[in-house]
Coordinates of C-alpha atoms in Angstrom, one line a residue:
X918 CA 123.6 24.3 150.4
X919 CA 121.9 21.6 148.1
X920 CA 122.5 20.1 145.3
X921 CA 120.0 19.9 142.4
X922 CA 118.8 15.9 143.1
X923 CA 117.8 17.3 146.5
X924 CA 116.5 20.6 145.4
X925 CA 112.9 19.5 144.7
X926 CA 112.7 17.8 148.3
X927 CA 113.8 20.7 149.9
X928 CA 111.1 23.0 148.5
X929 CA 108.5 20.8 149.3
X930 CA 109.4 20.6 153.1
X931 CA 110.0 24.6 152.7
X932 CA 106.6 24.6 151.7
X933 CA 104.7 22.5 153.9
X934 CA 106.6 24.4 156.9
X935 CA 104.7 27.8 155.2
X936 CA 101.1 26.0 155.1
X937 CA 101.7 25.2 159.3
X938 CA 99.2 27.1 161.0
X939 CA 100.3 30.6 162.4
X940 CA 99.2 30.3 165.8
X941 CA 97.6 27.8 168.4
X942 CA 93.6 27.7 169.1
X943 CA 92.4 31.1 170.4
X944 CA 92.5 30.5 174.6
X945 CA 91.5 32.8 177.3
X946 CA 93.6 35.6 178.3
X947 CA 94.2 34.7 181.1
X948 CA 94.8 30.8 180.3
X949 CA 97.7 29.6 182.5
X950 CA 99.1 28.2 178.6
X951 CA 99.5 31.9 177.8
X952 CA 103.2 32.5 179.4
X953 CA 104.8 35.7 178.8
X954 CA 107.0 33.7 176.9
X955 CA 104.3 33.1 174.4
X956 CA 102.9 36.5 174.4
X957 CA 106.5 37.8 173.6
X958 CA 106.7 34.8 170.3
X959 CA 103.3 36.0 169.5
X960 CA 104.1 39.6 169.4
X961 CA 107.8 39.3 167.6
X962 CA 106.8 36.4 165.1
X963 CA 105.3 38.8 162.3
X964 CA 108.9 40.9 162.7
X965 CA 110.9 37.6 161.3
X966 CA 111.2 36.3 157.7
X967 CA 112.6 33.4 156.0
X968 CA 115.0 34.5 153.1
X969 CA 115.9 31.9 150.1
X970 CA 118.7 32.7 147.7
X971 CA 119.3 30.8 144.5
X972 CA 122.9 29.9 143.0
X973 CA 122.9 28.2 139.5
X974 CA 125.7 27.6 137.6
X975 CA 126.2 25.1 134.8
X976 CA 127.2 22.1 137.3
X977 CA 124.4 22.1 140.2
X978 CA 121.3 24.8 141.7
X979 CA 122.0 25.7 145.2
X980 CA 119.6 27.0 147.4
X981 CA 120.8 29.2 150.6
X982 CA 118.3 29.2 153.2
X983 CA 118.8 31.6 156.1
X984 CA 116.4 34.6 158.3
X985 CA 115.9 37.9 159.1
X986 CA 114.4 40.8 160.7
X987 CA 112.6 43.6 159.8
X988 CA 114.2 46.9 160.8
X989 CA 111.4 49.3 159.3
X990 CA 108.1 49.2 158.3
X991 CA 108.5 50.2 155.2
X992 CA 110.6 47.2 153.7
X993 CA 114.3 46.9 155.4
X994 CA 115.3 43.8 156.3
X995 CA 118.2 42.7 158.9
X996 CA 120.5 39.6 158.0
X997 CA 123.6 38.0 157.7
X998 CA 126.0 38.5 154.4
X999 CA 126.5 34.9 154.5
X1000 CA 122.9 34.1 153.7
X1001 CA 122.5 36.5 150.5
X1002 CA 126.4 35.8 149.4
X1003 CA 126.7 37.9 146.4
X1004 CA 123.1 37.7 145.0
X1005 CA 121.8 41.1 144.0
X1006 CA 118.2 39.6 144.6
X1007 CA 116.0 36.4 146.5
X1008 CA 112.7 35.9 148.0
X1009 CA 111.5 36.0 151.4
X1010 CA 108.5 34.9 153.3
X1011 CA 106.3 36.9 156.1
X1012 CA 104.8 34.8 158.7
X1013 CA 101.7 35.1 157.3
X1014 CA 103.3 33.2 154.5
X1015 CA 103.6 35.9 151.7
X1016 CA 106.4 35.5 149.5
X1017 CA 107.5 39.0 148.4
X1018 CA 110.9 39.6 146.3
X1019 CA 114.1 41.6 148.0
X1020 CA 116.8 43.2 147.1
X1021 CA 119.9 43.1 148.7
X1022 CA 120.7 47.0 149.5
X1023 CA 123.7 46.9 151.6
X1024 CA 126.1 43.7 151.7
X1025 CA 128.8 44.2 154.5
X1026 CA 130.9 41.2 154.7
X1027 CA 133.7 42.3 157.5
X1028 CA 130.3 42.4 160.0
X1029 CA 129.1 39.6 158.1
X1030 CA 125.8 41.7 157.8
X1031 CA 123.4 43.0 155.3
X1032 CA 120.4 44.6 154.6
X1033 CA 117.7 43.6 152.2
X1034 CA 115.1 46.1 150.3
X1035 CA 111.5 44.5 149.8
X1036 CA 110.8 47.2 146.6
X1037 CA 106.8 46.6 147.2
X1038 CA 106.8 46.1 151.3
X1039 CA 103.4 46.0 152.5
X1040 CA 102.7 47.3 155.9
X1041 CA 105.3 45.2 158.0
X1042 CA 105.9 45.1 161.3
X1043 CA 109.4 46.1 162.8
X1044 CA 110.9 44.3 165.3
X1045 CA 111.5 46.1 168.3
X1046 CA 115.9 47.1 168.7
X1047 CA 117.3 46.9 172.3
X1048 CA 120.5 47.2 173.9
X1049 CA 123.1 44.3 174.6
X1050 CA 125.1 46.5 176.9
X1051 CA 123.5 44.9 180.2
X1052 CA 122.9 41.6 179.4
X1053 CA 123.1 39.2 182.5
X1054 CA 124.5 35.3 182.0
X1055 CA 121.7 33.5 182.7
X1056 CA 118.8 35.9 181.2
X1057 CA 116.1 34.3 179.2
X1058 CA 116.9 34.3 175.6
X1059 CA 114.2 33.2 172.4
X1060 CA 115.3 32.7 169.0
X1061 CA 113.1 32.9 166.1
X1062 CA 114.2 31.5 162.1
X1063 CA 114.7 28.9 159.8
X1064 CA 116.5 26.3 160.7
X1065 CA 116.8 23.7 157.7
X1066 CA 114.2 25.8 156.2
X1067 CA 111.9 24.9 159.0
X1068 CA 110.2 28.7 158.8
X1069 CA 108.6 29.8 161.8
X1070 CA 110.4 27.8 164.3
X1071 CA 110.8 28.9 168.0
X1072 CA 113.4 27.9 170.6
X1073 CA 114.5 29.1 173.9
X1074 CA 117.5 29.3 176.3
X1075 CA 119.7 31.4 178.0
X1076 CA 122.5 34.1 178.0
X1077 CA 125.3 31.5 178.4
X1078 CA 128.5 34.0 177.1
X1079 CA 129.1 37.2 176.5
X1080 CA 131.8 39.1 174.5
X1081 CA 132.4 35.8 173.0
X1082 CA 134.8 35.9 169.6
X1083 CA 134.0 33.5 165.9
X1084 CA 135.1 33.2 162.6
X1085 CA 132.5 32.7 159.7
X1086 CA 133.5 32.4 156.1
X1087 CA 133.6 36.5 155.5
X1088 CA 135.0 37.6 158.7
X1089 CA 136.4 37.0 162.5
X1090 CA 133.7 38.6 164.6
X1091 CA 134.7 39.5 168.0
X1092 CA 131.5 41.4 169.5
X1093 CA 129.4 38.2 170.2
X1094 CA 126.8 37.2 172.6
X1095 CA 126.6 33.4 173.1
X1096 CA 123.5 31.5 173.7
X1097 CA 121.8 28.1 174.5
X1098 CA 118.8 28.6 172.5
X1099 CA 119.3 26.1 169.8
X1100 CA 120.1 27.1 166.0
X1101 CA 121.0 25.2 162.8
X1102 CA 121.7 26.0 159.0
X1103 CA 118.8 28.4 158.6
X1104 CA 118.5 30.2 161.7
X1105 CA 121.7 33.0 160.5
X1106 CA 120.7 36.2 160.3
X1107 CA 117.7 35.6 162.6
X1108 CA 117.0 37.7 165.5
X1109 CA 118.0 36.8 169.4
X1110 CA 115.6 38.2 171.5
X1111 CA 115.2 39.1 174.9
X1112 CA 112.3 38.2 177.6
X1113 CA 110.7 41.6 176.9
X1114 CA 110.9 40.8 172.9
X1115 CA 113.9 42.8 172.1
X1116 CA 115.9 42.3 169.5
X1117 CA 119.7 41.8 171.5
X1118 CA 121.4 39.6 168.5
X1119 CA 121.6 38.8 165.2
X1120 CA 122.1 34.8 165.3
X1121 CA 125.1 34.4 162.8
X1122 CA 126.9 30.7 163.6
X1123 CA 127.0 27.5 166.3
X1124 CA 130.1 25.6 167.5
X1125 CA 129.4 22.4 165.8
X1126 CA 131.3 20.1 167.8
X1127 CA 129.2 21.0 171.0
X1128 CA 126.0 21.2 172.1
X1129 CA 123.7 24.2 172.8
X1130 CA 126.3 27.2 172.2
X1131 CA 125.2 29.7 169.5
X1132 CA 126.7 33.0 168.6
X1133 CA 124.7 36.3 167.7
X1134 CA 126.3 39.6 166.7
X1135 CA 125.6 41.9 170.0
X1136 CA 122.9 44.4 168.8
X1137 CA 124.8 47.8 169.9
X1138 CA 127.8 46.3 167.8
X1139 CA 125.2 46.7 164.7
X1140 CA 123.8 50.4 165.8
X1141 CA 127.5 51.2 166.5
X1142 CA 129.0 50.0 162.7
X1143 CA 125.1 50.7 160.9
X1144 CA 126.4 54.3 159.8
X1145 CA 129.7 52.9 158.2
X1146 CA 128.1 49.9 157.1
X1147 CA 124.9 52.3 155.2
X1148 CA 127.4 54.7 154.3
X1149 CA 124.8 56.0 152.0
X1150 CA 126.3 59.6 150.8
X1151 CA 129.2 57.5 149.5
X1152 CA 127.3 54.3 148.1
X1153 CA 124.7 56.7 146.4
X1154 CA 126.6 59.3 145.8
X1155 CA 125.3 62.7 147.7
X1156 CA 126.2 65.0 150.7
X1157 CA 123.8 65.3 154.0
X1158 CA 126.2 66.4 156.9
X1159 CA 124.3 65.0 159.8
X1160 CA 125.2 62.4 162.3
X1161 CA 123.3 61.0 165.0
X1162 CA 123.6 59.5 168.4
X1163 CA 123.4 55.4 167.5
X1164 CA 122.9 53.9 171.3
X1165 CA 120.3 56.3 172.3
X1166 CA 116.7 55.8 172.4
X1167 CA 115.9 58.6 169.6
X1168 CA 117.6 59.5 166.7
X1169 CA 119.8 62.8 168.5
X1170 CA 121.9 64.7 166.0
X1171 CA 125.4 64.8 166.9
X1172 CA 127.2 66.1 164.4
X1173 CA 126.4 69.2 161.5
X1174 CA 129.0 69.2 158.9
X1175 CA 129.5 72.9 158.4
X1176 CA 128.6 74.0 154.8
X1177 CA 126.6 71.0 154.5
X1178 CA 122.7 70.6 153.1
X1179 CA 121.8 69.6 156.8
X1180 CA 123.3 72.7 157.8
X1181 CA 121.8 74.9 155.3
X1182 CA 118.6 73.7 156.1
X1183 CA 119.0 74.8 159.8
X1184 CA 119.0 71.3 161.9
X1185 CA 121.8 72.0 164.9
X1186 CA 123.0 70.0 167.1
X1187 CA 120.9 68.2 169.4
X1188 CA 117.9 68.3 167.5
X1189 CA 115.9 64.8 167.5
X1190 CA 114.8 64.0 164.0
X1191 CA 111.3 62.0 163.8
X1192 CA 110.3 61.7 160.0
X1193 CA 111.9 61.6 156.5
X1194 CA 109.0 62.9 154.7
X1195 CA 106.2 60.7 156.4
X1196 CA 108.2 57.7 156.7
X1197 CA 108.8 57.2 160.7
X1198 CA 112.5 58.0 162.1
X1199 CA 112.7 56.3 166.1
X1200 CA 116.4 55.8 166.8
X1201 CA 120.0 55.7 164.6
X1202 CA 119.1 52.9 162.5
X1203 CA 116.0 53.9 161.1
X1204 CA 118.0 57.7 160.5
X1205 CA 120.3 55.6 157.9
X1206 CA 118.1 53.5 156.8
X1207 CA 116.1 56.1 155.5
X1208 CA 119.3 58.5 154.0
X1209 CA 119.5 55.2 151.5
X1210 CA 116.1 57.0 150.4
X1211 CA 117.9 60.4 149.5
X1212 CA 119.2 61.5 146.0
X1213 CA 121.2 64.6 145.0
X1214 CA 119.2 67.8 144.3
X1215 CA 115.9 66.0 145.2
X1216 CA 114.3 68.2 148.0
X1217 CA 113.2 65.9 151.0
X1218 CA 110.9 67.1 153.9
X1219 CA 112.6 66.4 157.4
X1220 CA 110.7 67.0 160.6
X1221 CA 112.3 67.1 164.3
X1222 CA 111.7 67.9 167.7
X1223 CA 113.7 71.0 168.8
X1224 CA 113.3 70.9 173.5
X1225 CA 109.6 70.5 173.3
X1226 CA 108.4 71.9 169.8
X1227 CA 108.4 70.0 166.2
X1228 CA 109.8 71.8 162.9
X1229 CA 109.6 71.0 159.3
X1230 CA 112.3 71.7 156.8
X1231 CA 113.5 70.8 153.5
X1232 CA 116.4 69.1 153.2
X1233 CA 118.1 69.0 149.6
X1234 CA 121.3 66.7 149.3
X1235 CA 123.9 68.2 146.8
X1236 CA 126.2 65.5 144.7
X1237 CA 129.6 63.2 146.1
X1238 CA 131.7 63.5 143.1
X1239 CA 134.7 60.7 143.0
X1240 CA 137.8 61.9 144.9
X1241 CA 140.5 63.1 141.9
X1242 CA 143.4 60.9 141.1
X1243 CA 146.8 62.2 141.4
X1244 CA 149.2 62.6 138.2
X1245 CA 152.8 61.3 139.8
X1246 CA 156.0 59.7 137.5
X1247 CA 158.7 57.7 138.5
X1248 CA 156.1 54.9 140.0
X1249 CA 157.3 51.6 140.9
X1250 CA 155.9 48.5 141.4
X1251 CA 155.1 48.1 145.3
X1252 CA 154.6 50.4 148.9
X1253 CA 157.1 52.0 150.5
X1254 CA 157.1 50.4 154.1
X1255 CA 159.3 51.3 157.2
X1256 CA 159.5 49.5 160.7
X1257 CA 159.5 51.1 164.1
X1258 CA 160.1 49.3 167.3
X1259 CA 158.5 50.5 170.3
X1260 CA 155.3 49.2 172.7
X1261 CA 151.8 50.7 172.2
X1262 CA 148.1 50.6 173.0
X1263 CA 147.0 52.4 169.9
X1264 CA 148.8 53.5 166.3
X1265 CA 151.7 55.8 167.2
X1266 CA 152.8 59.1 165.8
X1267 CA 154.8 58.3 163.4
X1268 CA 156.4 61.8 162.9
X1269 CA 157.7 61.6 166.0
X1270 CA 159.1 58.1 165.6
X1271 CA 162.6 56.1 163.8
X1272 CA 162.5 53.9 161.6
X1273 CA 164.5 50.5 162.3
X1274 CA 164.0 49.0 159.1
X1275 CA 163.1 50.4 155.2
X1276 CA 162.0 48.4 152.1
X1277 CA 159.7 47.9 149.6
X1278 CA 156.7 45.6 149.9
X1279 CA 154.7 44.1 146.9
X1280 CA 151.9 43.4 149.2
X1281 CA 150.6 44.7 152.7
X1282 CA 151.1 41.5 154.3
X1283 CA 153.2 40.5 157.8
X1284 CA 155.4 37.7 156.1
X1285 CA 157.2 40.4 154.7
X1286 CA 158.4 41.3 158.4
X1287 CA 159.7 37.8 159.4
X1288 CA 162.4 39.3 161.7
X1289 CA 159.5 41.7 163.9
X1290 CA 157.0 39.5 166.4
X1291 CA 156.0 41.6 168.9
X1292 CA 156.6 45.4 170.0
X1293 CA 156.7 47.4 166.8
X1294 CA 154.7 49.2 164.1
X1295 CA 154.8 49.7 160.4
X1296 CA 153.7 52.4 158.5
X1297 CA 153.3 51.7 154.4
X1298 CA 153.4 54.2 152.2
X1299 CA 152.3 55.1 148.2
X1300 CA 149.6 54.8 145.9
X1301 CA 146.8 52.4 144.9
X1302 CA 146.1 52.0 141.1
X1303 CA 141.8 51.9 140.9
X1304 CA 141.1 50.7 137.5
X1305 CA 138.2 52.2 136.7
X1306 CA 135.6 55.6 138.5
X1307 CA 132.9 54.0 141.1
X1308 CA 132.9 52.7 144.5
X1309 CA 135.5 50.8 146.2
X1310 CA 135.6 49.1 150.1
X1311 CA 138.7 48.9 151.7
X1312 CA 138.5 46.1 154.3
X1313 CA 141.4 45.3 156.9
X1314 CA 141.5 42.4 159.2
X1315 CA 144.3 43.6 162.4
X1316 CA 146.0 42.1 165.2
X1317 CA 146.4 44.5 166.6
X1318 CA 145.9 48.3 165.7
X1319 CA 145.6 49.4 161.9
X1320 CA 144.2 52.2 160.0
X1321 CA 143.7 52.8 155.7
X1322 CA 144.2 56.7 154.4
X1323 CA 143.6 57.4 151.3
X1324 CA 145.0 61.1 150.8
X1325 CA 144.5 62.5 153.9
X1326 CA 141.1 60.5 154.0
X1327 CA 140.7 57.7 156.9
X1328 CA 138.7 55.2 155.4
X1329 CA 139.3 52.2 157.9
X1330 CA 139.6 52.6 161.8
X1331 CA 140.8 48.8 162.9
X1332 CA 142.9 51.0 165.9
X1333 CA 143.4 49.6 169.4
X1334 CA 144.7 46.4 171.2
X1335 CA 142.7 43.6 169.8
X1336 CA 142.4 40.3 169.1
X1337 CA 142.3 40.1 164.8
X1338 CA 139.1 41.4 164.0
X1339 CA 137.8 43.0 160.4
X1340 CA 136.7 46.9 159.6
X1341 CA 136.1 48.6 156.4
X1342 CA 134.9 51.8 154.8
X1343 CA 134.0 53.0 151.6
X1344 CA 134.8 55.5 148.9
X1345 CA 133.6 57.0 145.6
X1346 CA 137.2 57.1 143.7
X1347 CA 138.2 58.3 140.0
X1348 CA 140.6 55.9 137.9
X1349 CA 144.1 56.4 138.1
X1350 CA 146.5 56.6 141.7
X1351 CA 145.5 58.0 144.7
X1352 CA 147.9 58.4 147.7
X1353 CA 147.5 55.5 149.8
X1354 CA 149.0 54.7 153.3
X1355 CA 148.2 51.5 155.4
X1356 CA 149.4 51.8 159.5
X1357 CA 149.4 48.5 161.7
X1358 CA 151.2 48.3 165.2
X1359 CA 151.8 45.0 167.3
X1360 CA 152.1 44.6 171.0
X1361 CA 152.5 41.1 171.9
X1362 CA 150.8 37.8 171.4
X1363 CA 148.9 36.7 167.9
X1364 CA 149.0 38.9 165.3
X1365 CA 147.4 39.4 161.6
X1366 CA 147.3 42.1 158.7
X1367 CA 145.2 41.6 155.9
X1368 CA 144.0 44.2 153.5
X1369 CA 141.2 43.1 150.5
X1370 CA 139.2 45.0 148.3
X1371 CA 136.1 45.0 146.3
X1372 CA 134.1 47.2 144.4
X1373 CA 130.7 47.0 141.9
X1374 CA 132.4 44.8 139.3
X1375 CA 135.0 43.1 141.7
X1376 CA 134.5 40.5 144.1
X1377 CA 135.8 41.2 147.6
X1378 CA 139.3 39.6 147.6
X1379 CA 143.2 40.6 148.6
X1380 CA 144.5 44.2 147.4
X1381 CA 146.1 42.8 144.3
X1382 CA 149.9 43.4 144.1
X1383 CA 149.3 44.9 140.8
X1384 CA 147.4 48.1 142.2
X1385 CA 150.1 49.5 144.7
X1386 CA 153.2 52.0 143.8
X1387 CA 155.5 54.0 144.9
X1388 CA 157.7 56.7 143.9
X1389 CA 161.3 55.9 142.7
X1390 CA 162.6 59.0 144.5
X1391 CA 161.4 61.5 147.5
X1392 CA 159.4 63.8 145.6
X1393 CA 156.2 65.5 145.6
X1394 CA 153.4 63.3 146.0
X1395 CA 151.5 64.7 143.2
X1396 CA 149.0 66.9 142.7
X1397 CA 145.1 66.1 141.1
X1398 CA 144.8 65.6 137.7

């Protein structure tokens, strides 16, 4: 963050860091200088960028300075949501110091991730995604970024945590790897890398008030949110049906939605898809990166490997129309909540369960329980008011489980015994109410509930009190308008 008397400074050291040569003097292969260390920096150094984001406002310029990896080689780009905030737009620079314009495609602030679109992407170089499930204390670690807008910079260290937990701004992140490899305002959103170049992090904060411990979102953490995060049939606006295996090495269909497009056009189970018309497909991520490509009724070739022969097909994605609001009368201000006491490991059947306590609560929040700490769940109950048709994300931070329906729809999974972490989901809706039910249990220890919203038009920010209702009496829920 910089002010404007400081903005004109920054630039120029931003620039001079850009004009640095790219690499040392050409040495002999087998030069005792040329580690594998260096070979891996040398091969993984065109997969980084250096992203700047601009804030003006009638006070002061800010500048946001932060990095990023590239995920495809078409123009998808890696990154933290705390360095693009809310900008729709930026620049970034390759490391052979083009400066191309992005756009920010996917913003995912309870990951604290997003992913950046460059519109006119040159040939780029994708950085290479491993696994974090192994990882060994002690394993060589490199981090590439820029720190204070120092692009290009290199350092080193080791795996000195793992399934470490930290708190940025947007969200508490529990699935984090911690490393000595030193990082500074700059290096978020940066990859951490592994001695065989793999990409095993995504650097995202540093304790401050120590020395040489950074944190990095693990990388199966991202495959394993990516298709929630993407969620491209509901941000664009279309139906697919296919699911794919995220951890595996190719991009394995899992899962046909029957009556869907990727039924009809005769991809099964099992099948390993390999292109999206003749852009490349090689695991999960590059599967949704490239749905973000599809639009309703526009026909898209799709080639996989079926055992040990390749097919073509045509895929051709129908329209996602907004889920129907509900007509209901006797609404009141508020959700209908009820209390159950009880120990659990995961959300409850409720059905099967008596409630201790009844009442009405203006917002989902736990103060509204002061006489419940540990061993009980809540179940809240009603409708939320969406103001106007488009696309909303319903994010909940839980200690401990918690789930968001909306109709019989399960939009947020925060379930299990946890320490309070955030998940989120999205969802094309109509304006009016919609039956909405928020579930939270509580086995012992800390605990948190938190619900926020956002939407095109509206800022991420806590459900407002204003949206939720209930019905004055026991009656039908409603029925679509």
């Amino acid at each position: 963050m910089f002010h404007r008397r400081i903005w004109l400074g920054f630039l120029c050291i931003l620039a001079a860091s850009l004009t640095t040569p790219m690499r040392a003097q050409d040495l002999p292969a087998d030069s005792p200088r040329r580690t594998a260390m260096v070979e891996v920096i040398e091969r993984t150094l065109p997969s980084v960028v250096a992203i700047r984001v601009v804030e003006r406002n009638e006070a002061e310029v800010r500048v946001h300075i932060g990095s990023g990896a590239i995920l495809h080689e078409h123009g998808y780009v890696l990154t933290n949501a705390h360095v693009v905030r809310n900008a729709k737009a930026g620049e970034l620079q390759l490391s052979d110091d083009r400066v191309l314009p992005f756009q920010t495609l996917v913003r995912w602030p309870c990951e604290d991730l997003a992913i950046l679109r460059i519109p006119s992407a040159p040939s780029l170089k994708p950085a290479t995604i491993g696994r974090s499930h192994d990882l060994m204390l002690g394993e060589p670690t490199v981090v590439i970024g820029s720190p204070t807008g120092l692009a290009r910079s290199v350092s080193t260290g080791i795996v000195s945590g793992l399934s470490r937990a930290t708190r940025t701004e947007y969200a508490f992140l529990p699935s984090m790897v911690q490393t000595t490899a030193a990082t500074s305002g700059g290096s978020s959103g940066g990859p951490l890398l592994n001695a065989l170049g793999q990409q095993i992090g995504v650097i995202t904060s540093r304790d401050t008030s120590a020395q040489n411990i950074s944190f990095a979102i693990m990388i199966d953490h991202v495959r394993q949110v990516f298709p929630n995060m993407v969620a491209a049939e509901q941000r664009i606006g279309f139906q697919f049906g296919a699911a794919v295996d995220m951890l595996a090495e190719e991009a394995k269909v899992t899962e046909i939605r029957a009556g869907s497009p990727a039924e009809a056009a005769g991809l099964q189970v099992g099948d390993v898809v390999t292109h999206f018309d003749d852009l490349i497909v090689r695991q999960g991520i590059d599967f949704h990166l490239m749905t973000t490509r599809l639009r309703p009724d526009k026909s898209t070739n799709l080639r996989y490997r079926r055992g040990e022969e390749t097919h073509e097909t045509m895929v051709t994605p129908t329209g996602l129309e907004p889920l129907d609001a509900v007509a209901v009368e006797n609404v009141q201000p508020g959700l209908q909540a009820e209390v159950y006491a009880g120990l659990w490991d995961k959300l409850p059947d409720f059905q099967t369960l008596e409630s201790v306590e009844r009442k009405v609560i203006p917002q989902v929040k736990l103060d509204e329980f002061p006489m419940f700490q540990d061993k009980f769940a809540m179940r809240a109950t009603g409708f939320v008011k969406i103001p106007a048709d488009g696309l909303y994300g319903f994010y909940l931070r839980s200690d401990d489980g918690s789930q968001l329906f909306i109709g019989d729809r399960q939009i947020v999974d925060n379930d299990g015994l946890h320490a309070a972490k955030d998940a989120g989901g999205l969802i094309r809706l109509k304006a009016g109410l919609h039956p909405f039910t928020v579930e939270f249990f509580e086995a012992g220890g800390s605990q948190d509930l938190r619900l926020m919203v956002e939407s095109t038009d509206l800022p991420i920010q806590e459900m407002p009190a204003d949206w939720l209702f209930h019905q004055s009496s026991s009656e039908s829920t409603g029925e679509p308008k």
